[in-house]
CSV table of C-alpha atoms in Angstrom, one decimal:
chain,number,residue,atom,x,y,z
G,1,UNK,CA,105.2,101.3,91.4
G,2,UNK,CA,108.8,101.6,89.6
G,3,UNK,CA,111.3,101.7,92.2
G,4,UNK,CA,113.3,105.1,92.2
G,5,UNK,CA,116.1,105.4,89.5
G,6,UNK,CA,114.1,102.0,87.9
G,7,UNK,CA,112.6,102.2,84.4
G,8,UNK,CA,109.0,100.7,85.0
G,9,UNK,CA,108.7,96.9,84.2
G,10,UNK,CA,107.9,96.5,80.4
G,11,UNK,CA,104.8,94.4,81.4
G,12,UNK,CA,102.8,95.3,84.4
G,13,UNK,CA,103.4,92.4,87.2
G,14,UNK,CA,100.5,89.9,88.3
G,15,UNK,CA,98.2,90.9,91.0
G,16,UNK,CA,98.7,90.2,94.4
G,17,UNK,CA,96.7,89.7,97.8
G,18,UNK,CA,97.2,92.7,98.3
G,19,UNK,CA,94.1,94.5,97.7
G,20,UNK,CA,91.7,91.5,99.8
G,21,UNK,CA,88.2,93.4,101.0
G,22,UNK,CA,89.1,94.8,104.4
G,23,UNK,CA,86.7,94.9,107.8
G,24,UNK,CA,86.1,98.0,109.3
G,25,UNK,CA,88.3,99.8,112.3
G,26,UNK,CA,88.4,103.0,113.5
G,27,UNK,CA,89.3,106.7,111.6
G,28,UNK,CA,92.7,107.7,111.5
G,29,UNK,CA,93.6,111.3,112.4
G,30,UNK,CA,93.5,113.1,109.2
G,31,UNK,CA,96.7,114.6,109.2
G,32,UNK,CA,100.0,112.7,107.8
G,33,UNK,CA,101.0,110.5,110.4
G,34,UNK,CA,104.9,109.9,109.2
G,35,UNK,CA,107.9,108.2,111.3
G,36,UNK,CA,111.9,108.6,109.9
G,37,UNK,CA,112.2,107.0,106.4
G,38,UNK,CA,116.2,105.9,105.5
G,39,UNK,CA,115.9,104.9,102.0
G,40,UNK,CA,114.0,106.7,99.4
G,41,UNK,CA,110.7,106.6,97.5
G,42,UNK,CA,109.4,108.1,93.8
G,43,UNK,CA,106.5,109.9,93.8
G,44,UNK,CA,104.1,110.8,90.3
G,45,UNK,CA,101.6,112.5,89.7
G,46,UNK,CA,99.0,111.4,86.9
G,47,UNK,CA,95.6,110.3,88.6
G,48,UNK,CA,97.7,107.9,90.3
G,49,UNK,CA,99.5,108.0,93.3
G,50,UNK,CA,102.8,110.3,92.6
G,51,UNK,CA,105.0,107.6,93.7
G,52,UNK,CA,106.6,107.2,90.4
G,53,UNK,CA,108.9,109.3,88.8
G,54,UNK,CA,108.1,110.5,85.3
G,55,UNK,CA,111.7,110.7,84.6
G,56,UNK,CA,113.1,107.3,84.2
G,57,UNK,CA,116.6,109.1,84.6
G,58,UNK,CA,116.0,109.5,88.5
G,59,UNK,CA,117.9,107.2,90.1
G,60,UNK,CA,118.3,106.8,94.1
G,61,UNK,CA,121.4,104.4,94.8
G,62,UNK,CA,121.9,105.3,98.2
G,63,UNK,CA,119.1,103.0,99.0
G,64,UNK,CA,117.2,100.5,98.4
G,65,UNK,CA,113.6,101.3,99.8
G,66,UNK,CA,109.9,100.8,97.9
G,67,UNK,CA,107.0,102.4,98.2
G,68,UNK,CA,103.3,100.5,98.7
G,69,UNK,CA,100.5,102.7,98.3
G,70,UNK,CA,97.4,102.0,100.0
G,71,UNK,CA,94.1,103.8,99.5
G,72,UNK,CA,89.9,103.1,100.7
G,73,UNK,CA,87.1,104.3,100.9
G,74,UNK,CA,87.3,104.4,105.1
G,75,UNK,CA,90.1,103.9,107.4
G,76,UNK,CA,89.0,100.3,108.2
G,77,UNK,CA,88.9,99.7,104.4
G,78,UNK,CA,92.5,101.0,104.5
G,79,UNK,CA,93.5,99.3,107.3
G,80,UNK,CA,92.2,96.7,105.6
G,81,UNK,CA,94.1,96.8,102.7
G,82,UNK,CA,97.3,97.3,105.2
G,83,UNK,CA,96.6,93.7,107.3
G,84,UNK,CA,96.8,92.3,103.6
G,85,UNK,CA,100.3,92.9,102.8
G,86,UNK,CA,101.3,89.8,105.3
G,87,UNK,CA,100.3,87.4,102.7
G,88,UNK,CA,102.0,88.7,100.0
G,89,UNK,CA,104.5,86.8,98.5
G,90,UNK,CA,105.8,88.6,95.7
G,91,UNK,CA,108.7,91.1,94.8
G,92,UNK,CA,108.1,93.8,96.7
G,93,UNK,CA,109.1,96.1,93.9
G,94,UNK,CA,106.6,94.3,91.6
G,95,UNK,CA,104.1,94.7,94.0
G,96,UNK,CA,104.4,98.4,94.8
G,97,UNK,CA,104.1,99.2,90.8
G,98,UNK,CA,101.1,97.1,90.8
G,99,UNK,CA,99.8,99.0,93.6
G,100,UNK,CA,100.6,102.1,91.8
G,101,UNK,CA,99.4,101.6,88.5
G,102,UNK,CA,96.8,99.4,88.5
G,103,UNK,CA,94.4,100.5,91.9
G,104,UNK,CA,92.2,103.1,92.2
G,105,UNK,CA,92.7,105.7,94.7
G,106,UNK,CA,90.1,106.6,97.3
G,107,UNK,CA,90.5,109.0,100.0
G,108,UNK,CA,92.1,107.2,103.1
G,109,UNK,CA,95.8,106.7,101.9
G,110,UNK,CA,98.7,105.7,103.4
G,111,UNK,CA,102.2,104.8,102.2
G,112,UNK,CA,104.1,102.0,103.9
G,113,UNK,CA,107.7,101.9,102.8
G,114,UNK,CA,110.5,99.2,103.1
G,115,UNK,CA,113.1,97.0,101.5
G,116,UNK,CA,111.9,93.6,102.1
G,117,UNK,CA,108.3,91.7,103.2
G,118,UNK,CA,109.0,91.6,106.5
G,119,UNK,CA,108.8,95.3,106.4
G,120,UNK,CA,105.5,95.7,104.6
G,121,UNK,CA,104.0,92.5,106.8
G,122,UNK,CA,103.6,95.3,109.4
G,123,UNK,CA,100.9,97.4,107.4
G,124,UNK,CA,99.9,100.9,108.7
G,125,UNK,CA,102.0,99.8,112.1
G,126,UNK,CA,105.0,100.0,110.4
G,127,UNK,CA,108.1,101.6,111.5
G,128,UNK,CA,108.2,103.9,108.3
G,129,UNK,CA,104.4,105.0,106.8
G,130,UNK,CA,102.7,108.0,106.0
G,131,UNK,CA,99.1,108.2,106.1
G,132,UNK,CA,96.7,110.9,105.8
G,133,UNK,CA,92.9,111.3,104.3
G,134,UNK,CA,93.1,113.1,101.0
G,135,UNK,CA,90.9,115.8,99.7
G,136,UNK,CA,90.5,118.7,97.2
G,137,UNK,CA,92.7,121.1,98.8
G,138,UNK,CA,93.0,123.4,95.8
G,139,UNK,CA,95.6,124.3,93.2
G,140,UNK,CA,99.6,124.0,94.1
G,141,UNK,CA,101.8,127.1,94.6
G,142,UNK,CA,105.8,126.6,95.2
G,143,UNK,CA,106.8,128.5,97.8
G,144,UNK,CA,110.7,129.4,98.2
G,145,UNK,CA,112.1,131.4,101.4
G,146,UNK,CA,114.6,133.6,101.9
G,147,UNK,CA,118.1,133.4,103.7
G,148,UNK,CA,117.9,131.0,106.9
G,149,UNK,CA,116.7,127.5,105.6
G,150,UNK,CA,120.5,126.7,104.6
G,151,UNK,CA,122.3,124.3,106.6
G,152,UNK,CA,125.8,122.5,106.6
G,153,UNK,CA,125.4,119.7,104.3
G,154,UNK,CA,121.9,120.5,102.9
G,155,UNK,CA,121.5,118.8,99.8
G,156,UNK,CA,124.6,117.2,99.1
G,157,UNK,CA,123.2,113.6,99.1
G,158,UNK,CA,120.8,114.4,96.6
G,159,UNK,CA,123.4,115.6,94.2
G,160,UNK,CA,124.3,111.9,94.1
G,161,UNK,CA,121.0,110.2,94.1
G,162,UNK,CA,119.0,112.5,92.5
G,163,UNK,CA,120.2,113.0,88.7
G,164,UNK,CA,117.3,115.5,88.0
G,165,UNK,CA,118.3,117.5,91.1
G,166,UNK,CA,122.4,117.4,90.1
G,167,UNK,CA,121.4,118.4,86.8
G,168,UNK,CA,119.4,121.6,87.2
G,169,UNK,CA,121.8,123.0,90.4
G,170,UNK,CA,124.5,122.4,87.6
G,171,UNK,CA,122.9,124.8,85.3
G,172,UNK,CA,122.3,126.7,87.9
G,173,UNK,CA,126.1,126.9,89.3
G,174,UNK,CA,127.0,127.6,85.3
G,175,UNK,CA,124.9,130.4,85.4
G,176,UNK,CA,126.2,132.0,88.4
G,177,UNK,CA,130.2,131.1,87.6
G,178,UNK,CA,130.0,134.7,85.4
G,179,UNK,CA,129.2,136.6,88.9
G,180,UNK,CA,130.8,134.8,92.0
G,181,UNK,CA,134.5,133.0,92.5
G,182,UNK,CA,133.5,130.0,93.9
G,183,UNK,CA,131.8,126.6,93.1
G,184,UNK,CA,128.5,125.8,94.2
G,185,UNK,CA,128.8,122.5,94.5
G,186,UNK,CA,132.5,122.7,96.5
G,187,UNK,CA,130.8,124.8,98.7
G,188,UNK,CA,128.0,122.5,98.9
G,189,UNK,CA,130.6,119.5,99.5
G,190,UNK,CA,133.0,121.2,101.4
G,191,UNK,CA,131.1,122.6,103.8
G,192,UNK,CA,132.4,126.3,103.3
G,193,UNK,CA,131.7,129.8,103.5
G,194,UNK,CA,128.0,129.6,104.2
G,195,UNK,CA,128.2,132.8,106.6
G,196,UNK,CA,129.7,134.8,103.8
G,197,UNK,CA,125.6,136.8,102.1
G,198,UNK,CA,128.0,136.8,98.8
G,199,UNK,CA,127.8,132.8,98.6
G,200,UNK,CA,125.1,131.6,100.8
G,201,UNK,CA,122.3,133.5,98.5
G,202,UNK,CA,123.2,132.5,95.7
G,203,UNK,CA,124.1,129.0,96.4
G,204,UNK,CA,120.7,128.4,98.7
G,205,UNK,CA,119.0,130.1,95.2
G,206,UNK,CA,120.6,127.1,93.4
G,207,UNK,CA,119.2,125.1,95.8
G,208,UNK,CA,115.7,126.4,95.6
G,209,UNK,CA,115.6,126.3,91.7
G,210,UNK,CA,117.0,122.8,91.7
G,211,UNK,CA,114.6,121.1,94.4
G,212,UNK,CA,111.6,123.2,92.4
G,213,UNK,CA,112.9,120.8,89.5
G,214,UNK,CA,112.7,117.8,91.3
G,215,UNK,CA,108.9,118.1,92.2
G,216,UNK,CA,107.8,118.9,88.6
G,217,UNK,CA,109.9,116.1,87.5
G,218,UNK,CA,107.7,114.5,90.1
G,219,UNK,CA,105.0,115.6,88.4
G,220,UNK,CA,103.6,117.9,90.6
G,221,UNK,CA,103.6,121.7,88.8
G,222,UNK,CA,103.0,124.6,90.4
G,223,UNK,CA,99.9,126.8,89.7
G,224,UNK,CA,101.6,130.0,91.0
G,225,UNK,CA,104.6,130.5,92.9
G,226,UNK,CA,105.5,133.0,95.5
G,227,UNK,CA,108.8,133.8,97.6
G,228,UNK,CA,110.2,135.4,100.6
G,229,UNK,CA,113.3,137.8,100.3
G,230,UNK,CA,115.9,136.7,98.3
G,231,UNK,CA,113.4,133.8,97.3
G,232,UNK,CA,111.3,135.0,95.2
G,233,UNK,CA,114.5,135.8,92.5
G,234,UNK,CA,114.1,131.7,92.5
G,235,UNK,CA,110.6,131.7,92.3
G,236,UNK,CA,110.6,134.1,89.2
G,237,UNK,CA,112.8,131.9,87.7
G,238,UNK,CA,110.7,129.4,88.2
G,239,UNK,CA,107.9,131.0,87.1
G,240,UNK,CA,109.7,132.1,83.9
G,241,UNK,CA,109.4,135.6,84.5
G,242,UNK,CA,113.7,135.7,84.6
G,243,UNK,CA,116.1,133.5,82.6
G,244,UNK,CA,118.2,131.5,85.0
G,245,UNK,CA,121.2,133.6,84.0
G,246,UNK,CA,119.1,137.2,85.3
G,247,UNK,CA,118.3,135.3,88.2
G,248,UNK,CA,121.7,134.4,88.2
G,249,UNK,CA,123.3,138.1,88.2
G,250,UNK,CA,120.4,139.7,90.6
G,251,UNK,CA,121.1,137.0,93.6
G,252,UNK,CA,125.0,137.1,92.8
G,253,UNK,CA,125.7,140.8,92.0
G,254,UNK,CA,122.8,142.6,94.8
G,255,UNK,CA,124.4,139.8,97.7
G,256,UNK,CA,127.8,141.5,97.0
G,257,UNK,CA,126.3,145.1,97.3
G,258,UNK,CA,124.9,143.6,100.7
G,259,UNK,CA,128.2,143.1,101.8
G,260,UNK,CA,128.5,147.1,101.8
G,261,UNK,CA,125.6,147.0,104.6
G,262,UNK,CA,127.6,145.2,107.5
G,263,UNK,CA,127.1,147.1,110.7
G,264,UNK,CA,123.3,145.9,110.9
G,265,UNK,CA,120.7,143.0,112.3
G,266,UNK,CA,117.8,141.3,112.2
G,267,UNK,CA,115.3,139.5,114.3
G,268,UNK,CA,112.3,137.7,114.4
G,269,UNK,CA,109.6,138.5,116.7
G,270,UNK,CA,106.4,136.9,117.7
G,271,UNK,CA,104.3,139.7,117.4
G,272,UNK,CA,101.2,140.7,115.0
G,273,UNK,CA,102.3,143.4,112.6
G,274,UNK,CA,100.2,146.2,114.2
G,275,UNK,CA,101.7,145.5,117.4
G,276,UNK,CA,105.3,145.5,116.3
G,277,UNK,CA,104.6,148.7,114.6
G,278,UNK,CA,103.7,150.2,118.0
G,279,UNK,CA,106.6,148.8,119.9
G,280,UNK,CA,108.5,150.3,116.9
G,281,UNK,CA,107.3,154.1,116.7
G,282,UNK,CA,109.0,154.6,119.6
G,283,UNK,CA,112.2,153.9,118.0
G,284,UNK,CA,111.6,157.1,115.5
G,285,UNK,CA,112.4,155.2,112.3
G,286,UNK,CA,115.8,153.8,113.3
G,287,UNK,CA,113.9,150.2,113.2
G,288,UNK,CA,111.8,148.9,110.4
G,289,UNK,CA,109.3,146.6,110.1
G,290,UNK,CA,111.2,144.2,107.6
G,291,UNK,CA,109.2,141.2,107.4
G,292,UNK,CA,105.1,140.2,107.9
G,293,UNK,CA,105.4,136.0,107.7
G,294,UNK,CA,102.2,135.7,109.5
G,295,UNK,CA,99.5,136.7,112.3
G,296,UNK,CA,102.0,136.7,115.2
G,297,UNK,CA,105.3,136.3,113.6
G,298,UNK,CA,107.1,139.3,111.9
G,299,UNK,CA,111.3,140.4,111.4
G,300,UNK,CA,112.5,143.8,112.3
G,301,UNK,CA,116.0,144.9,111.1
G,302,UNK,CA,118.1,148.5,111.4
G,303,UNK,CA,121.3,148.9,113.5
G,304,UNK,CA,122.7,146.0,115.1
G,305,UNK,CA,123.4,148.1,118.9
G,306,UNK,CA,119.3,149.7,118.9
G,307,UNK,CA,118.3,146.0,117.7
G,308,UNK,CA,119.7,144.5,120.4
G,309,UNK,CA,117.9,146.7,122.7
G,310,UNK,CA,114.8,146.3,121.1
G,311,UNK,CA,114.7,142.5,121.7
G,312,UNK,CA,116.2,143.1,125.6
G,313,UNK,CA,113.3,145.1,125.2
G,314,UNK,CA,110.4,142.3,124.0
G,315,UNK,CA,112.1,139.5,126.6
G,316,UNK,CA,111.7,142.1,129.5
G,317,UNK,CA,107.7,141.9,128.3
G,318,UNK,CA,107.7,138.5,127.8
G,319,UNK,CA,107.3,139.0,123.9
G,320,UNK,CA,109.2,136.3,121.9
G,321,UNK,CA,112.1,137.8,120.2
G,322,UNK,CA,115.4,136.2,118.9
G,323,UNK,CA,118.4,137.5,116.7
G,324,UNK,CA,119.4,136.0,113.2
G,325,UNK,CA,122.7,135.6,112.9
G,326,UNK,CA,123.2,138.0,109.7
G,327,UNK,CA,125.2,141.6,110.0
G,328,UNK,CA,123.0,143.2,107.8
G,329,UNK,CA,119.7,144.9,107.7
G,330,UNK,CA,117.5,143.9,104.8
G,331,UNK,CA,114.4,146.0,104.0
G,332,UNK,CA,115.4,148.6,106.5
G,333,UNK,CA,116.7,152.1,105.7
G,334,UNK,CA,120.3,150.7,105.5
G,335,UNK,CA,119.1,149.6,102.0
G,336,UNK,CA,119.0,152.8,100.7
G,337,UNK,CA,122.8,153.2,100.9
G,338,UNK,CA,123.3,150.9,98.2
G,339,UNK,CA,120.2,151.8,95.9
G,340,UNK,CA,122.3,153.2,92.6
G,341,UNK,CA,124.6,150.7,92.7
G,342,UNK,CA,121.8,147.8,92.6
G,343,UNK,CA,119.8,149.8,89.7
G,344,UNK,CA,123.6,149.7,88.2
G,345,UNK,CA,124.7,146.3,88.2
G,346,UNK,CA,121.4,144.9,87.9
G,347,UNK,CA,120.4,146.8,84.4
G,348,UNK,CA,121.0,144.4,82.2
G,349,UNK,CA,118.4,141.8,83.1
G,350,UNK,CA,115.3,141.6,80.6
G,351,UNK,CA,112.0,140.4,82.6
G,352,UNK,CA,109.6,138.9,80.5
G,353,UNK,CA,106.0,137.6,81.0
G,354,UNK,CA,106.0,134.7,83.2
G,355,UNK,CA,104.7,131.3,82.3
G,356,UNK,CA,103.4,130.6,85.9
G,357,UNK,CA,101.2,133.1,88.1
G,358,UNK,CA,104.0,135.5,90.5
G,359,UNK,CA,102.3,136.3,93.6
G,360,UNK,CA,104.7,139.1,94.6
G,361,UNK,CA,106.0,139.7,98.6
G,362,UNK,CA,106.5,143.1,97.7
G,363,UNK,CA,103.1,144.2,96.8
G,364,UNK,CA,101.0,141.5,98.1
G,365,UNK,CA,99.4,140.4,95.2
G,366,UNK,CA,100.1,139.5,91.5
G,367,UNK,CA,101.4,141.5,89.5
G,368,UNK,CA,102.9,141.4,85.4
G,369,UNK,CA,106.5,139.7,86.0
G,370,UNK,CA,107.7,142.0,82.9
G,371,UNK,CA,107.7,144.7,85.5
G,372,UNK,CA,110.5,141.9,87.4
G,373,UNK,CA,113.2,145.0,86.4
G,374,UNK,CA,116.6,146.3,88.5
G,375,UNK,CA,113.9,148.4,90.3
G,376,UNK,CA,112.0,146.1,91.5
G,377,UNK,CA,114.7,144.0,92.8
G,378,UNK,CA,116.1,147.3,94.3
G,379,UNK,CA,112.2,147.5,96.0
G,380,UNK,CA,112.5,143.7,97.1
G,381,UNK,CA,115.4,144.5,99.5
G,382,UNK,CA,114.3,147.3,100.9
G,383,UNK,CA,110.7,147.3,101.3
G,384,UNK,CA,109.0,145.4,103.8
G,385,UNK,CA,108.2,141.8,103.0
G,386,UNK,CA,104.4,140.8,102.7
G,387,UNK,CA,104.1,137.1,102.8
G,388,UNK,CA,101.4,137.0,105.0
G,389,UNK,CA,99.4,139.7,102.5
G,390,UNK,CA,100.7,137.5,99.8
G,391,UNK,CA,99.5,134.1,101.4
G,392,UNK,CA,95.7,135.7,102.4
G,393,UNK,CA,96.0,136.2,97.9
G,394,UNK,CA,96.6,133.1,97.2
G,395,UNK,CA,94.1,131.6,99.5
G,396,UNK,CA,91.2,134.1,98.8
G,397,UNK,CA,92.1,133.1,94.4
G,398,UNK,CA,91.8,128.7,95.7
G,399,UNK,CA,95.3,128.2,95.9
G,400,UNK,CA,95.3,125.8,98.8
G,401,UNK,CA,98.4,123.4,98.3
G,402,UNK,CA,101.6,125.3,99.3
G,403,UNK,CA,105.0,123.0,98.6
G,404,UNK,CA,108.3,125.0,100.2
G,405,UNK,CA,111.4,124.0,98.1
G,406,UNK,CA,113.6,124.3,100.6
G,407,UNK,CA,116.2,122.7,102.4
G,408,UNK,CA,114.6,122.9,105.7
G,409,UNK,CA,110.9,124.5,106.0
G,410,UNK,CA,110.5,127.9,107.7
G,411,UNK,CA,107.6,129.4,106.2
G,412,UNK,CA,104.7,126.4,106.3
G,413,UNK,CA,103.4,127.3,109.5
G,414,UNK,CA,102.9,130.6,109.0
G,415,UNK,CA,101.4,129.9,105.9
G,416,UNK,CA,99.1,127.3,108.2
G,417,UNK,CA,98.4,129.9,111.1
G,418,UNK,CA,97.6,132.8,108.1
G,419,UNK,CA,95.0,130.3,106.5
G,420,UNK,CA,92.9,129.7,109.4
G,421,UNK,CA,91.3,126.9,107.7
G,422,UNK,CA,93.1,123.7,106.4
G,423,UNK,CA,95.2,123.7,103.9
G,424,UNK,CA,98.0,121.9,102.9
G,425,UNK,CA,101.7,122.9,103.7
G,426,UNK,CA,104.7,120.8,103.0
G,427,UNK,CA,108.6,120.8,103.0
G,428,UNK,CA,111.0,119.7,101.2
G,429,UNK,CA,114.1,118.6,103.0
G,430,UNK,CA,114.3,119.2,106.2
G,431,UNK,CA,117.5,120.2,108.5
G,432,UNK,CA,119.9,116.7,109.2
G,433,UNK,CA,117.5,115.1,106.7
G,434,UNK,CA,118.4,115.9,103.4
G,435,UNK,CA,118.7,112.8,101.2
G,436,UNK,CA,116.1,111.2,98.8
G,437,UNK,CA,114.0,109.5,101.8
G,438,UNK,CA,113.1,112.7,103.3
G,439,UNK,CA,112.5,114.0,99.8
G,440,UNK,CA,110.0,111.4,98.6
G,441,UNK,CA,108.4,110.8,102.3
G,442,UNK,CA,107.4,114.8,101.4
G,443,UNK,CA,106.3,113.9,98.6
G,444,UNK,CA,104.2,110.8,100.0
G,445,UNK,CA,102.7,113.7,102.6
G,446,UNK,CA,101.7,115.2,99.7
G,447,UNK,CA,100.1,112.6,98.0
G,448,UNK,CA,98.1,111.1,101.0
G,449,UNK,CA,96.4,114.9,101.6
G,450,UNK,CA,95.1,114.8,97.9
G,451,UNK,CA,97.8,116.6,95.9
């Protein structure tokens, strides 16, 4: 297996010891078993393990680290293979391509990662591995949230070890230079203005577009794509349903309008939809049901001094409510202030037919992404959000893999508790762990579930 940001040896490197017969021991909990990863690994995917990048441009300087992929027919034969890599003697970046490349892979995986022999001598006990038991969990949809998976920091290491990722987030921040007054990668770097709705939506949709790009560089392509919120502008984008310069203008210009809003709230609740929607009525319409993320889990948004009642309200019964720290009320009647002015400033985009499947939060289900217009946009902020209507779609038509690109993972366990069966759900960065490591030890917890 090519170390990251490595072209693949011209010739493929002698075998090594390290695929001996194995004797038996016992299962492994099916479910990635993953500890903290420093470096970074390449994942690909083309029968083999994805654990090579098919773009011989992506490099990962900040580290050093190599992937050895492991696979058998049964956890002893795995852990077989694992006890093995003591008596290797070669590179160890010769001997994780020729583990890549050249083996078979059966259903008990595992990925042990480190930068020298003494790391790999410890097999599946390891300080840094990811195992899992693969299967057919079904075709891959990208999944990309709304506002709240941004964090101080998020992705900035990547924009120096990830060439693939620095390129696309560059398009990306040309595309939006004709609507907002600031850089996305300054703000990025700097650390700046992420509280302002006018540059944290569209610099996390730069974010979101740009990690989308890493996976499918990755080799892993999406089958369908849905989003949350603001998200799904990314995810029709990615789809191909909007250029990247309409995407552009709708998450630029419609985040200014929002800025008109600015006397309102938000909050998530752990509540089923129906039961929100009592606990609601009595309100008389000055609360709305803004968001369905899954079976107990839903946002409600309207004035910020009734909101604040409402969740004094859930804590006094023991209900599970909390405030996001926005000043505005998405998909809530506050919306409807600003409704001419988004069909205004968002009338020049031109939605076309999308490439990929667009499995839409709005309605629920697919839907022709020529109909992607300034009024559906206009819809997508004010109408409740169905993800968990969306989610029960793609599930019922054998979507079953779910990859959020996102800098920290807020929607893959509701995806998880809506599915009520398994399925795989994975992140993409995650929140203090944003560098190449925790993107390819995602993409290992990918590969060691089947995908």
């Amino acid at each position: 297996m090519a170390h990251p940001g490595q072209t693949p040896p011209r010739h493929p490197p002698r075998h090594h010891s390290a695929a001996r017969p194995a004797r038996a021991h016992p299962a492994r909990a099916q479910r990635p078993r993953h500890c903290p990863v420093r470096r970074s690994l390449s994942i690909t995917r083309t029968g083999q393990p994805i654990l090579t990048s098919t773009n011989h441009d992506e490099t990962t300087p900040l580290g050093r680290l190599v992937p050895w992929v492991l696979s058998g027919r049964s956890a002893g034969a795995l852990r077989g293979q694992a006890e093995a890599l003591a008596g290797v003697t070669g590179a160890p970046l010769d001997v994780g391509w020729s583990l890549a490349t050249t083996r078979a892979a059966f259903e008990h995986r595992a990925v042990v990662l480190g930068r020298d022999l003494a790391d790999f001598a410890a097999g599946l006990d390891g300080a840094h591995v990811v195992s899992g038991v693969a299967s057919r969990p079904g075709k891959v949809v990208f999944v990309f949230p709304g506002q709240g998976s941004q964090w101080t920091g998020m992705a900035v290491e990547l924009l120096d070890s990830s060439p693939v990722f620095a390129e696309r987030l560059a398009e990306c921040a040309a595309a939006l230079s004709s609507f907002v007054d600031f850089s996305v990668v300054d703000v990025l770097r700097e650390n700046r203005d992420l509280a302002r709705v006018d540059v944290v939506q569209p610099v996390l949709f730069a974010v979101l577009v740009s990690l989308a790009a890493v996976w499918r560089a990755h080799g892993v392509e999406p089958a369908a794509v849905v989003g949350h919120s603001q998200g799904e502008i990314a995810a029709a984008v990615v789809a191909g349903a909007l250029s990247l310069e309409d995407g552009a203008r709708v998450v630029a210009l419609r985040s200014k309008e929002i800025l008109a809003l600015g006397d309102g709230g938000m909050a998530s609740v752990a509540l089923s939809a129906e039961a929100a929607a009592e606990r609601l009525a009595a309100w008389g319409g000055e609360l709305s049901l803004a968001a369905v993320n899954g079976p107990t889990s839903v946002v409600v948004s309207g004035d910020a001094g009734l909101l604040a009642e409402f969740v004094a309200g859930c804590a006094a019964d023991d209900v599970r409510a909390k405030l996001i720290p926005v000043d505005y009320a998405s998909h809530s009647a506050h919306v409807d202030r600003i409704h001419d002015r988004l069909l205004e400033v968002l009338a020049p985009i031109t939605p076309r037919t999308a490439d990929i499947p667009f499995c839409s939060t709005v309605t629920g289900d697919f839907l022709d992404t020529s109909t992607l217009d300034a009024a559906y946009w206009a819809r997508n902020l004010r109408e409740t959000v169905d993800f968990a209507g969306a989610t029960k779609k793609l599930l019922a038509d054998g979507y079953g893999v779910f990859v959020e690109c996102s800098p920290h993972p807020v929607l893959t366990m509701a995806i998880e508790e809506t599915a009520e069966r398994a399925v795989v759900a994975v992140g993409t960065l995650r929140r203090e762990d944003g560098g190449p490591a925790r993107l390819l030890t995602s993409l290992a917890e990918a590969w060691v579930r089947g995908v």
